[in-house]
mmCIF file of C-alpha atoms in Angstrom:
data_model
loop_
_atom_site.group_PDB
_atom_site.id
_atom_site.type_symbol
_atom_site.label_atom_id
_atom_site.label_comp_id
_atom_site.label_asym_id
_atom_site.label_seq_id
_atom_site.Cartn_x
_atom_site.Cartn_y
_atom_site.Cartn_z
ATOM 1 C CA UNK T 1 21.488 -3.534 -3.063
ATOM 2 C CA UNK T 2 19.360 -6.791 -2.963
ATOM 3 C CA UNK T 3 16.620 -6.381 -5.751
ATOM 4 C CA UNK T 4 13.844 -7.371 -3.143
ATOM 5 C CA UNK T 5 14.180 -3.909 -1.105
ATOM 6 C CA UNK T 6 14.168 -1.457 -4.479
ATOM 7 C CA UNK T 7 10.438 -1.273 -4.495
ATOM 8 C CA UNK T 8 10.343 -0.318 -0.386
ATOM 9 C CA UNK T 9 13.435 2.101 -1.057
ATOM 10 C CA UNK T 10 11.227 3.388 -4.072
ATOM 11 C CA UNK T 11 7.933 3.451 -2.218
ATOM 12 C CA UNK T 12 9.949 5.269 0.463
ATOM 13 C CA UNK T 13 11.844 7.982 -1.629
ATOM 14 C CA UNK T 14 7.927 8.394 -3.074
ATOM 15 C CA UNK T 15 6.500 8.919 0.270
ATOM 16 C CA UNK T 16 9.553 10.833 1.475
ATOM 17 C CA UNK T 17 8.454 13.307 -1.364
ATOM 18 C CA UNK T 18 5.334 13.571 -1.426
ATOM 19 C CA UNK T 19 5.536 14.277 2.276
ATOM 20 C CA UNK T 20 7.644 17.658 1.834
ATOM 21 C CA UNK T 21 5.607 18.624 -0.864
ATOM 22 C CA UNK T 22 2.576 18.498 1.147
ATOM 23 C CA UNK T 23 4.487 20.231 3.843
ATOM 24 C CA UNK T 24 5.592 22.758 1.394
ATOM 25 C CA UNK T 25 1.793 23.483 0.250
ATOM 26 C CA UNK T 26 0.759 24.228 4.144
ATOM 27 C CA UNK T 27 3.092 26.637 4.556
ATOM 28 C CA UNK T 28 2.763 28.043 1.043
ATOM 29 C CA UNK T 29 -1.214 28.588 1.876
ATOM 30 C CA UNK T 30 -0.220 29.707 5.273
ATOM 31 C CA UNK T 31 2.623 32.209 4.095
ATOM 32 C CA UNK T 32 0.040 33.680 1.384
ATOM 33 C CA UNK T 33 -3.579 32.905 2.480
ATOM 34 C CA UNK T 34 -2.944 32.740 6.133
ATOM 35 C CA UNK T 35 -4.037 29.219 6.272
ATOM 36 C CA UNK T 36 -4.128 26.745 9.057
ATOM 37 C CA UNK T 37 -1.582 24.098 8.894
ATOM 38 C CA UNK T 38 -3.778 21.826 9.917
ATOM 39 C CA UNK T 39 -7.471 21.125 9.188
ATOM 40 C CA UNK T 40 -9.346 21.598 5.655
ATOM 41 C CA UNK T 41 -8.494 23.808 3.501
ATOM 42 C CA UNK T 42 -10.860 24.155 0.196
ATOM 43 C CA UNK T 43 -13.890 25.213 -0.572
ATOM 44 C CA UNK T 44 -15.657 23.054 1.544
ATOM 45 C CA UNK T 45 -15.163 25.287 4.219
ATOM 46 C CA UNK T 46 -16.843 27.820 2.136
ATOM 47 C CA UNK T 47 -20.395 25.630 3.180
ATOM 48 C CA UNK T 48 -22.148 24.940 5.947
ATOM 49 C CA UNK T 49 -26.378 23.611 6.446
ATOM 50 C CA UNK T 50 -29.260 25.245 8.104
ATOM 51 C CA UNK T 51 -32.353 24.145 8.554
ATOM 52 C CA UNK T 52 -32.980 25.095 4.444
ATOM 53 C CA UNK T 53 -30.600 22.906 3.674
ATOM 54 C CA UNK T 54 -26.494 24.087 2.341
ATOM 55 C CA UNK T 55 -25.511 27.618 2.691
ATOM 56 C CA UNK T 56 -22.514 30.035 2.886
ATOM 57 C CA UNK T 57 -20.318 29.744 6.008
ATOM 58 C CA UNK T 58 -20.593 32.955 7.678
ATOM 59 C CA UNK T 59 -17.365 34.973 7.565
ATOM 60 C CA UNK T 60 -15.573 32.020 5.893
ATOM 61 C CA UNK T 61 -12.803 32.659 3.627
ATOM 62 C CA UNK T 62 -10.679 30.478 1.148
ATOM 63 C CA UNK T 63 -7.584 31.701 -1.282
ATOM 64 C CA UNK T 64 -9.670 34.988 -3.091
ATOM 65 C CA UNK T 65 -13.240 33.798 -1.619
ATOM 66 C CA UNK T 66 -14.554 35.678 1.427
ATOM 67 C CA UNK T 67 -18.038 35.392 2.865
ATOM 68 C CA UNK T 68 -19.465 37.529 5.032
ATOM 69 C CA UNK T 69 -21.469 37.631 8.303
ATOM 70 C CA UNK T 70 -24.527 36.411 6.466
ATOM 71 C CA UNK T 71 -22.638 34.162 4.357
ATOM 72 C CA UNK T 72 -22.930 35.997 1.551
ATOM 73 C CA UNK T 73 -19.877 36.335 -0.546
ATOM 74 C CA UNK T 74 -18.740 39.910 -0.486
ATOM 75 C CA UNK T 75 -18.741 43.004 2.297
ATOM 76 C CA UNK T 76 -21.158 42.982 5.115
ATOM 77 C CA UNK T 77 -24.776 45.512 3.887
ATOM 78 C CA UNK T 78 -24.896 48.781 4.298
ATOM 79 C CA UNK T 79 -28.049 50.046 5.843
ATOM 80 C CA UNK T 80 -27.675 53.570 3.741
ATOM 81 C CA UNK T 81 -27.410 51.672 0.247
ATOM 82 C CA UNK T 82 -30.260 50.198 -1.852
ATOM 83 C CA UNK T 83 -30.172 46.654 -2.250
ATOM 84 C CA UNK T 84 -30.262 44.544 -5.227
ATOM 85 C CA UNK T 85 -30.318 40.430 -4.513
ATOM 86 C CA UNK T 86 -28.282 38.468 -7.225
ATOM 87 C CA UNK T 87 -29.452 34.992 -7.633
ATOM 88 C CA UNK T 88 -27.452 32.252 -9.355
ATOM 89 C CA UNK T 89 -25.330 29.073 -8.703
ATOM 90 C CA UNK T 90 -21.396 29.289 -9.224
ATOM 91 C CA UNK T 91 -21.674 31.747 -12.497
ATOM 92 C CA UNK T 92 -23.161 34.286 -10.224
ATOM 93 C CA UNK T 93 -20.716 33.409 -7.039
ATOM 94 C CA UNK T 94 -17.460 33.731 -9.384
ATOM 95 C CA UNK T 95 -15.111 31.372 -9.951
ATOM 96 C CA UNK T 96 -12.493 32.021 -12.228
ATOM 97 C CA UNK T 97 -12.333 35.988 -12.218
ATOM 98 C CA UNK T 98 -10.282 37.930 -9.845
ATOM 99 C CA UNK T 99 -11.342 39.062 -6.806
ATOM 100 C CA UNK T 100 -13.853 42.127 -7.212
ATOM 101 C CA UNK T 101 -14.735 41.247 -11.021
ATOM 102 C CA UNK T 102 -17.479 38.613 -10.432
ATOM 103 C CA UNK T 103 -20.429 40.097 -12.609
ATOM 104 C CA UNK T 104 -22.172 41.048 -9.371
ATOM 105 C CA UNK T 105 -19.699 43.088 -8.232
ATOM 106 C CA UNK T 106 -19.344 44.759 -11.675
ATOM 107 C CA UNK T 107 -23.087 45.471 -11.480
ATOM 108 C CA UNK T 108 -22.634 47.365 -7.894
ATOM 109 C CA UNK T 109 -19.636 49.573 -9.432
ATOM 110 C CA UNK T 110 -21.470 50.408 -12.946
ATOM 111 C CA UNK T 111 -24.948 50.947 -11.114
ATOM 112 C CA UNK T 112 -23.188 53.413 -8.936
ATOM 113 C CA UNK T 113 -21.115 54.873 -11.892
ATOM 114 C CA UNK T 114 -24.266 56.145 -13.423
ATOM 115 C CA UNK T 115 -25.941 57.296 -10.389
ATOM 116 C CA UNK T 116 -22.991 59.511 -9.522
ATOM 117 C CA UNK T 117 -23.127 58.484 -6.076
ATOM 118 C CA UNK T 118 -22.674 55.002 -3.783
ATOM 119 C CA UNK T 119 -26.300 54.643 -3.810
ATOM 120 C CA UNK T 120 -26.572 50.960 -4.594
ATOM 121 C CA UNK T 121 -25.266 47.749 -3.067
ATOM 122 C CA UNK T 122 -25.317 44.189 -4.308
ATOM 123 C CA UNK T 123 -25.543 41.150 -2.857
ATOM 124 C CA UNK T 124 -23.974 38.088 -3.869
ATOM 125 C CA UNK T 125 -26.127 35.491 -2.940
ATOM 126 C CA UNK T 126 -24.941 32.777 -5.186
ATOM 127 C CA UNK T 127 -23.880 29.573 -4.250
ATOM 128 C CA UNK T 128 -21.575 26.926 -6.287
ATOM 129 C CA UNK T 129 -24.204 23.964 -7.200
ATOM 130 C CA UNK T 130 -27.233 25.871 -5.913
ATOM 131 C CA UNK T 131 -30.732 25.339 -8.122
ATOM 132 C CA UNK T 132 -33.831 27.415 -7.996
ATOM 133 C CA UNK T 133 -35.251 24.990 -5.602
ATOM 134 C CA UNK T 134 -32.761 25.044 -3.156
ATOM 135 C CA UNK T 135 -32.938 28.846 -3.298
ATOM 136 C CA UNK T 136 -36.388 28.940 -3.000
ATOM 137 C CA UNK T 137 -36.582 27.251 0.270
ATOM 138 C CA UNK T 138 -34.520 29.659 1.701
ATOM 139 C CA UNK T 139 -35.395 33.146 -0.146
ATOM 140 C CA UNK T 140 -38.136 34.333 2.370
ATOM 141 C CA UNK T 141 -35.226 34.251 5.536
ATOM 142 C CA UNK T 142 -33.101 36.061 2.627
ATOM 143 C CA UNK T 143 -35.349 38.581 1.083
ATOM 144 C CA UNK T 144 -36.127 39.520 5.287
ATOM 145 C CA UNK T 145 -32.188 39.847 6.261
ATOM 146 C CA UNK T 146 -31.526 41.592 2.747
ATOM 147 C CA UNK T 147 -34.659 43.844 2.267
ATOM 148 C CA UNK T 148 -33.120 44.068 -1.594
ATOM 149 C CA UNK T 149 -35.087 46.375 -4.190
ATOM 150 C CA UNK T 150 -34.477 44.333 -6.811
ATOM 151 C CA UNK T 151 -33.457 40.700 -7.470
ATOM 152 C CA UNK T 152 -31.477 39.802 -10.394
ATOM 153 C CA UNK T 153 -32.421 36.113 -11.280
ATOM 154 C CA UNK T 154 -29.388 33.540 -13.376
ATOM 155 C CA UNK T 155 -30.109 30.269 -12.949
ATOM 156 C CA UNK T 156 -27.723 27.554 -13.981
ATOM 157 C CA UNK T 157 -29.365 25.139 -15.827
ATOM 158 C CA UNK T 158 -27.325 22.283 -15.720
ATOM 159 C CA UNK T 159 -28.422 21.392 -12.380
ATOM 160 C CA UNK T 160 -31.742 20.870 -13.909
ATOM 161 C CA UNK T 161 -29.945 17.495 -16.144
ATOM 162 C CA UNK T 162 -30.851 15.944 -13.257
ATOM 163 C CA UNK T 163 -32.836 18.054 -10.490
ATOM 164 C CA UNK T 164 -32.824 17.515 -6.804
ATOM 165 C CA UNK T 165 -35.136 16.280 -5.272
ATOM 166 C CA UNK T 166 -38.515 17.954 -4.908
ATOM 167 C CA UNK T 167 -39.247 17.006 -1.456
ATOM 168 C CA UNK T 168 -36.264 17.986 0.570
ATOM 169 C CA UNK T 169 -34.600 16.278 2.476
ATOM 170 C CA UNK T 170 -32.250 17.883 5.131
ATOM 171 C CA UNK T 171 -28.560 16.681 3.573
ATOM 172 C CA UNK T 172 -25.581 15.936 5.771
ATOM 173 C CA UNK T 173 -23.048 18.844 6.348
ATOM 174 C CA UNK T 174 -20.662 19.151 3.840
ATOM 175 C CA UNK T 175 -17.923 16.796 4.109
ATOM 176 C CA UNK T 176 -14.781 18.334 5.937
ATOM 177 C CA UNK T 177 -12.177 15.245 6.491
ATOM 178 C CA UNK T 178 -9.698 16.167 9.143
ATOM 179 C CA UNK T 179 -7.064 15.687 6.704
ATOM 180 C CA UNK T 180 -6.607 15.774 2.661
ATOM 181 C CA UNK T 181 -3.769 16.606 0.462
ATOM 182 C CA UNK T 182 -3.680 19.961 -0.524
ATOM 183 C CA UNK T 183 -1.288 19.459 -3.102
ATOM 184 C CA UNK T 184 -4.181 17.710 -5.167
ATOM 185 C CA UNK T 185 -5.548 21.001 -5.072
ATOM 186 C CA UNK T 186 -2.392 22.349 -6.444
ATOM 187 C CA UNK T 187 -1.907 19.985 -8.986
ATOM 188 C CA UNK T 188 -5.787 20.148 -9.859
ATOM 189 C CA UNK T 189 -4.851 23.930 -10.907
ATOM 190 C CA UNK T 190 -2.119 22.934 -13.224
ATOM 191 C CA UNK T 191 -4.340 20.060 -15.195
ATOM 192 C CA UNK T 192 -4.887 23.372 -18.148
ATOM 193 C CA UNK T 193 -0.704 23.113 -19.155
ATOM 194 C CA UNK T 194 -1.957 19.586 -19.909
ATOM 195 C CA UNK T 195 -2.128 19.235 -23.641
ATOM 196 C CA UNK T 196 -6.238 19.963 -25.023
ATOM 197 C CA UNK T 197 -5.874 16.695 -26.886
ATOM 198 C CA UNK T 198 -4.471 14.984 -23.862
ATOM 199 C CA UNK T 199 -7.227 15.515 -21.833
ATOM 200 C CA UNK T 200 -10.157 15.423 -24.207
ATOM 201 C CA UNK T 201 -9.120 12.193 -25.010
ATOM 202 C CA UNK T 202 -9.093 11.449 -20.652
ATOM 203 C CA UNK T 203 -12.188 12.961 -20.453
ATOM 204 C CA UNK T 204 -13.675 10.460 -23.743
ATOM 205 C CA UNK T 205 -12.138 7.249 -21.639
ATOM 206 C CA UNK T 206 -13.714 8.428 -18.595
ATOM 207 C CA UNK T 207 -17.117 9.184 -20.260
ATOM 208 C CA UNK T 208 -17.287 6.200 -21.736
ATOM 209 C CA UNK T 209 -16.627 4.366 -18.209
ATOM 210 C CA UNK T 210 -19.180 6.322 -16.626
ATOM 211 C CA UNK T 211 -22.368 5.390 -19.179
ATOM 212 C CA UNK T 212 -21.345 1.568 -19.971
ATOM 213 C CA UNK T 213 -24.232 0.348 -18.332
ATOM 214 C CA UNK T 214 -26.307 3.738 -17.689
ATOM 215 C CA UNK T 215 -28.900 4.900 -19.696
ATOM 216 C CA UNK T 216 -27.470 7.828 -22.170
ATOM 217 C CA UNK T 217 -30.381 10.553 -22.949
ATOM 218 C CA UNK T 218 -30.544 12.350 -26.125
ATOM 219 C CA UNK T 219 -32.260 15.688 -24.571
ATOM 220 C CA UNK T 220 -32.960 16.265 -20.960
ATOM 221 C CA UNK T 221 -37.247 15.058 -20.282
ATOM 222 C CA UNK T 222 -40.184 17.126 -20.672
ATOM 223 C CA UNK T 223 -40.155 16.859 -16.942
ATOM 224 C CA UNK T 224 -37.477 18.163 -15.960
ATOM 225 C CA UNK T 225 -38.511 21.307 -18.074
ATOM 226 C CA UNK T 226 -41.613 21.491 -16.256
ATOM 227 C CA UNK T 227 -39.635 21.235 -12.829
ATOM 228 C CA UNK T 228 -37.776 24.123 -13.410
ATOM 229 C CA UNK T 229 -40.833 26.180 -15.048
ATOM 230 C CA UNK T 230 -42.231 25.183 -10.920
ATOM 231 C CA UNK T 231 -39.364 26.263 -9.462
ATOM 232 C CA UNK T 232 -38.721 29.773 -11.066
ATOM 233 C CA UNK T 233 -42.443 30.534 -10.914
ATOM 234 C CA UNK T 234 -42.521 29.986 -6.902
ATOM 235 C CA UNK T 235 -39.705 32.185 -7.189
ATOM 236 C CA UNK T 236 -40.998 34.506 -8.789
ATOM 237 C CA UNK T 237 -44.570 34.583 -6.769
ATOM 238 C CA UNK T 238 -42.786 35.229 -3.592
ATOM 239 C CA UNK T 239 -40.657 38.202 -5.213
ATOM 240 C CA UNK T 240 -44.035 39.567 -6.426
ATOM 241 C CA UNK T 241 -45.349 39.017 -2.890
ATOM 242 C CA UNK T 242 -42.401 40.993 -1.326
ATOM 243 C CA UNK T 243 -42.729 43.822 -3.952
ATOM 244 C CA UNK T 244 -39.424 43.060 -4.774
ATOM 245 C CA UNK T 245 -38.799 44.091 -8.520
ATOM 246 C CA UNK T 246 -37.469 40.521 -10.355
ATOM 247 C CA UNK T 247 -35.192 40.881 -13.061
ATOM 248 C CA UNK T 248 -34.509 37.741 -15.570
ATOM 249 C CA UNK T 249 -31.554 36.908 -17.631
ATOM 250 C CA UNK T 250 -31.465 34.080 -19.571
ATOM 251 C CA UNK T 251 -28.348 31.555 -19.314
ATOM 252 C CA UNK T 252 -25.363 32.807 -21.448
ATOM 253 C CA UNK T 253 -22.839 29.889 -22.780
ATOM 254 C CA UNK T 254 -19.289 30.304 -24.866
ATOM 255 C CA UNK T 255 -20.896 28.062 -27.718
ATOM 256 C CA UNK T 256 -23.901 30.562 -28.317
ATOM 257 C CA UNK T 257 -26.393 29.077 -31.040
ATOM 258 C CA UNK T 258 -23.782 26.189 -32.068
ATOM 259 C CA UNK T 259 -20.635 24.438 -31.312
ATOM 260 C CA UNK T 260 -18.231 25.134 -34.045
ATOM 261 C CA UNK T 261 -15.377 22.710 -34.374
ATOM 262 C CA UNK T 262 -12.994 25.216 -32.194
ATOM 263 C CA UNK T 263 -15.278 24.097 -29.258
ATOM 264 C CA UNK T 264 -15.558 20.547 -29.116
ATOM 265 C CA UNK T 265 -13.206 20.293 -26.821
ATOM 266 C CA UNK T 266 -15.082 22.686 -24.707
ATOM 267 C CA UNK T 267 -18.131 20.913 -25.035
ATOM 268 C CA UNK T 268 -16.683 17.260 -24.155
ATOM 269 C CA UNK T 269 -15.165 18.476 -20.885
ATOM 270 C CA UNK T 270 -19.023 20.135 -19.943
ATOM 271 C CA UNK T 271 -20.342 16.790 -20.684
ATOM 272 C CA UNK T 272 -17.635 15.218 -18.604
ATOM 273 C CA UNK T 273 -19.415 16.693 -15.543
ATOM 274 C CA UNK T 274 -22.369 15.468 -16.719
ATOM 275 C CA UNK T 275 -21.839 12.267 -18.509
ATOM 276 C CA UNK T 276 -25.620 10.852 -18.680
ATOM 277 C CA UNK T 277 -26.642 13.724 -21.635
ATOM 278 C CA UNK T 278 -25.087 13.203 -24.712
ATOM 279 C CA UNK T 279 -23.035 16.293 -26.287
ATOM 280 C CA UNK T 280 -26.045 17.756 -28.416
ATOM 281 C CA UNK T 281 -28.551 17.839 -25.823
ATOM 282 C CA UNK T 282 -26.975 20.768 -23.690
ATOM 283 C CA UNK T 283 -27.691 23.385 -26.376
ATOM 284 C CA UNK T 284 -30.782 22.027 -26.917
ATOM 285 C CA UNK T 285 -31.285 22.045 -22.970
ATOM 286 C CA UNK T 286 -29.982 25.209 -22.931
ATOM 287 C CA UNK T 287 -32.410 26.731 -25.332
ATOM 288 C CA UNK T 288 -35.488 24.869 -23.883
ATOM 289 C CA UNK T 289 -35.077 26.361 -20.210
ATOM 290 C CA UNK T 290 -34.153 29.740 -21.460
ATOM 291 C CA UNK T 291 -37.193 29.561 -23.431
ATOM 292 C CA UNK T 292 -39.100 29.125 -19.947
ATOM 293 C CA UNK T 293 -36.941 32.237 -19.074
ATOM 294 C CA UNK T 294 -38.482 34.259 -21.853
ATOM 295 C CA UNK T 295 -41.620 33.355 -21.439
ATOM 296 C CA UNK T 296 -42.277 33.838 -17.659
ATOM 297 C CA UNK T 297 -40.820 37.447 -18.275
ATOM 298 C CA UNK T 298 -43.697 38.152 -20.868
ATOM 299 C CA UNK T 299 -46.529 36.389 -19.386
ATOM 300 C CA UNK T 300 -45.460 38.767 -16.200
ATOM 301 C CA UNK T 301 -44.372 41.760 -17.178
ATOM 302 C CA UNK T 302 -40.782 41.345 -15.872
ATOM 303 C CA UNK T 303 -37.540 42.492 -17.309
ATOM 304 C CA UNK T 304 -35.446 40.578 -19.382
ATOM 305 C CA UNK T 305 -31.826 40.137 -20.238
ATOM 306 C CA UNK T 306 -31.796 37.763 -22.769
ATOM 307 C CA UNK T 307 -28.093 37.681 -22.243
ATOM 308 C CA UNK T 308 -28.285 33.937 -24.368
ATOM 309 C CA UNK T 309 -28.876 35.984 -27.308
ATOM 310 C CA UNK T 310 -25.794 37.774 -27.213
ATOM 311 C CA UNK T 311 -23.077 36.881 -24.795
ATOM 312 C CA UNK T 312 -20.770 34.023 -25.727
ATOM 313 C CA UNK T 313 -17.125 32.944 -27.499
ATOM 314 C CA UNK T 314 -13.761 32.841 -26.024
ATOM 315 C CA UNK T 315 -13.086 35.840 -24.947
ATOM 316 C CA UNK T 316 -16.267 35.632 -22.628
ATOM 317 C CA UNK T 317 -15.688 32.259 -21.112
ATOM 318 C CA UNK T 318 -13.187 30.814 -19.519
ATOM 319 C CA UNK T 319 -14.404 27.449 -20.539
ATOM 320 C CA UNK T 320 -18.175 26.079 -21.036
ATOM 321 C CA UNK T 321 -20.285 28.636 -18.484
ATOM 322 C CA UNK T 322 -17.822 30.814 -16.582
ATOM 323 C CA UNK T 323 -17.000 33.894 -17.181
ATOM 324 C CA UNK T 324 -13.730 36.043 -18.141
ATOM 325 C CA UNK T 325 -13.437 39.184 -16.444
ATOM 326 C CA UNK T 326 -14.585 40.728 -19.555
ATOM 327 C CA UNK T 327 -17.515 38.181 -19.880
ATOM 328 C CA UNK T 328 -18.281 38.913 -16.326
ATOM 329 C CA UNK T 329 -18.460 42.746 -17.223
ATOM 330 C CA UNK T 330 -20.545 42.477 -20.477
ATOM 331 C CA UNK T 331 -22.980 40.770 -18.219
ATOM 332 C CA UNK T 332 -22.759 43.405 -15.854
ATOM 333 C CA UNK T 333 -23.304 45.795 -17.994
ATOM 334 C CA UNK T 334 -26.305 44.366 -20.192
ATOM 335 C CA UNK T 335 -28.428 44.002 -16.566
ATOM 336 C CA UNK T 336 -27.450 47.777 -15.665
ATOM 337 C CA UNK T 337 -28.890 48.953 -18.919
ATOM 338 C CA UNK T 338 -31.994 46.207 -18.490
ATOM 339 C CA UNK T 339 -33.101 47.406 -14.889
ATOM 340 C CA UNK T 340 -32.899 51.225 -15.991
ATOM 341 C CA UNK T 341 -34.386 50.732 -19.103
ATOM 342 C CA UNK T 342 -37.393 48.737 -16.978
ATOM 343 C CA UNK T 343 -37.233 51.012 -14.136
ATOM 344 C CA UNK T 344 -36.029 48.277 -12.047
ATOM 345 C CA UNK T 345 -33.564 50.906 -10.559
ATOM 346 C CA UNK T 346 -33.351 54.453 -11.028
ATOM 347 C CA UNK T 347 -30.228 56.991 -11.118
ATOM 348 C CA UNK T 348 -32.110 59.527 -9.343
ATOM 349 C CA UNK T 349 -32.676 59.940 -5.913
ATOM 350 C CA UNK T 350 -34.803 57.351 -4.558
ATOM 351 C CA UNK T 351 -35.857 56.200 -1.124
ATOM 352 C CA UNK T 352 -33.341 52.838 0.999
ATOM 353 C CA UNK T 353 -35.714 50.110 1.409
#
């Protein structure tokens, strides 16, 4: 074979495979997801945009995720069933857990354990990357389609490293390209058999690339503190306006008060996502918005699960912020004893909204 047509014959034998494997994945998501074979498949098609800005698809579904006729993730309401509104960002919409074990759907079973009855339903209205803010503009059309009791507040606070925008701005639909390789989403969910060491040192490399000529902060501003003190209060005013009880739980990590040396590794890939804050400011970050938590639950009145205090380690986490199954259910089971202790909800008989 002349040496100048190995690299096409490579390139070719390359393509040649890469082209059945892709084939392979389409009919593997097909076979057990009942997947187009063409189009996107991923959680893009999860999202959508309204006039408030990006939302759940309505009656989308990807791999375990299903959304409902809302766009809610979870079963259509039920009209005979109290309502309880969970608020959150992907912690609260469930990522790694199996289907049914997402803390919010814990909540629904163990309310309804201790009422002896299906008397209670929640709703899942948590959204991967979604803020207070972004909520906010959005939670009167919500709180009027839901009609929910109670509304169980768990902000991620990440988001607030670097806030949206405070005057919004209508973003472009989520991008959907007519074709992608789904076996990068494949391969994406085998990147954990990679060796810890391997990829903390990946993640260090591509860090470092990220900051070389960006300004690296120590803590997250003042500001951005204040921002999300603005954003939860609005919250919080409207909720009080709707006489809809609010119940606050302050952000739970797997480091809890420190990062022992077991969970460095932990803590580089968080920062990975977030390259601009150096490692020791998301503790500190973490402590300073659940501090805002705390303090808007005394000043009002409101119930608290200071779930910070006490939820975190391995077993709880599946790496920096979301949850085991068993994490999901301690979680669960913390706000069920918080809105009966408050009177948020009751086990008696009560009247639907």
């Amino acid at each position: 074979m002349p040496s100048s047509r190995l690299p096409i014959r490579l390139f070719a034998a390359v393509a040649v495979f890469a082209a059945v494997w892709e084939v392979c994945a389409r009919l593997d998501d097909a076979w057990t997801d009942g997947a187009p074979l063409f189009g996107a498949y991923d959680m893009s098609i999860l999202m959508t945009t309204d006039e408030f800005g990006i939302t759940g698809r309505p009656n989308a579904r990807f791999s375990k995720w299903k959304m409902n006729s809302l766009g809610f993730r979870g079963e259509e309401l039920h009209m005979d069933r109290e309502r309880i509104l969970c608020v959150g960002a992907s912690e609260t919409f469930g990522m790694y857990e199996p289907e049914g074990m997402e803390f919010p759907r814990q909540l629904e079973r163990e309310l309804n354990r201790r009422a002896g009855s299906e008397r209670y339903q929640v709703v899942n209205a948590g959204l991967p990357g979604q803020s207070l803010s972004s909520f906010d503009r959005r939670a009167a059309a919500v709180l009027h389609g839901v009609r929910p009791a109670a509304a169980v507040l768990y902000p991620s606070l990440a988001i607030y490293i670097n806030p949206p925008p405070e005057n919004f701005v209508l973003p472009a639909a989520p991008n959907t390209p007519a074709f992608h390789l789904r076996i990068a989403y494949k391969l994406s969910a085998l990147s954990d058999r990679v060796p810890e060491a391997v990829q903390t040192a990946l993640r260090r490399i591509a860090i470092r690339g990220q900051t070389r000529r960006r300004v690296v902060l120590d803590r997250i501003p003042e500001s951005n503190v204040l921002r999300f003190r603005r954003d939860l209060s609005r919250l919080l005013d409207l909720l009080a306006g709707e006489k809809v009880r609010a119940v606050l739980v302050t952000h739970a990590t797997r480091f809890g008060a420190s990062v022992g040396p077991e969970d460095n590794a932990t803590l580089i890939a968080w920062r990975a996502l977030y390259p601009a804050l150096k490692e020791d400011g998301f503790l500190d970050m973490e402590n300073r918005l659940n501090n805002v938590i705390r303090n808007e639950a005394a000043n009002r009145g409101l119930a608290l699960v200071d779930a910070a205090g006490f939820l975190h380690g391995a077993g709880n986490f599946v790496e920096f912020v979301h949850f085991t199954p068993s994490g999901a259910g301690a979680l669960a089971h913390a706000i069920a004893d918080g809105m009966l202790i408050s009177g948020a909800v009751q086990t008696g008989e009560g009247v639907n909204r």
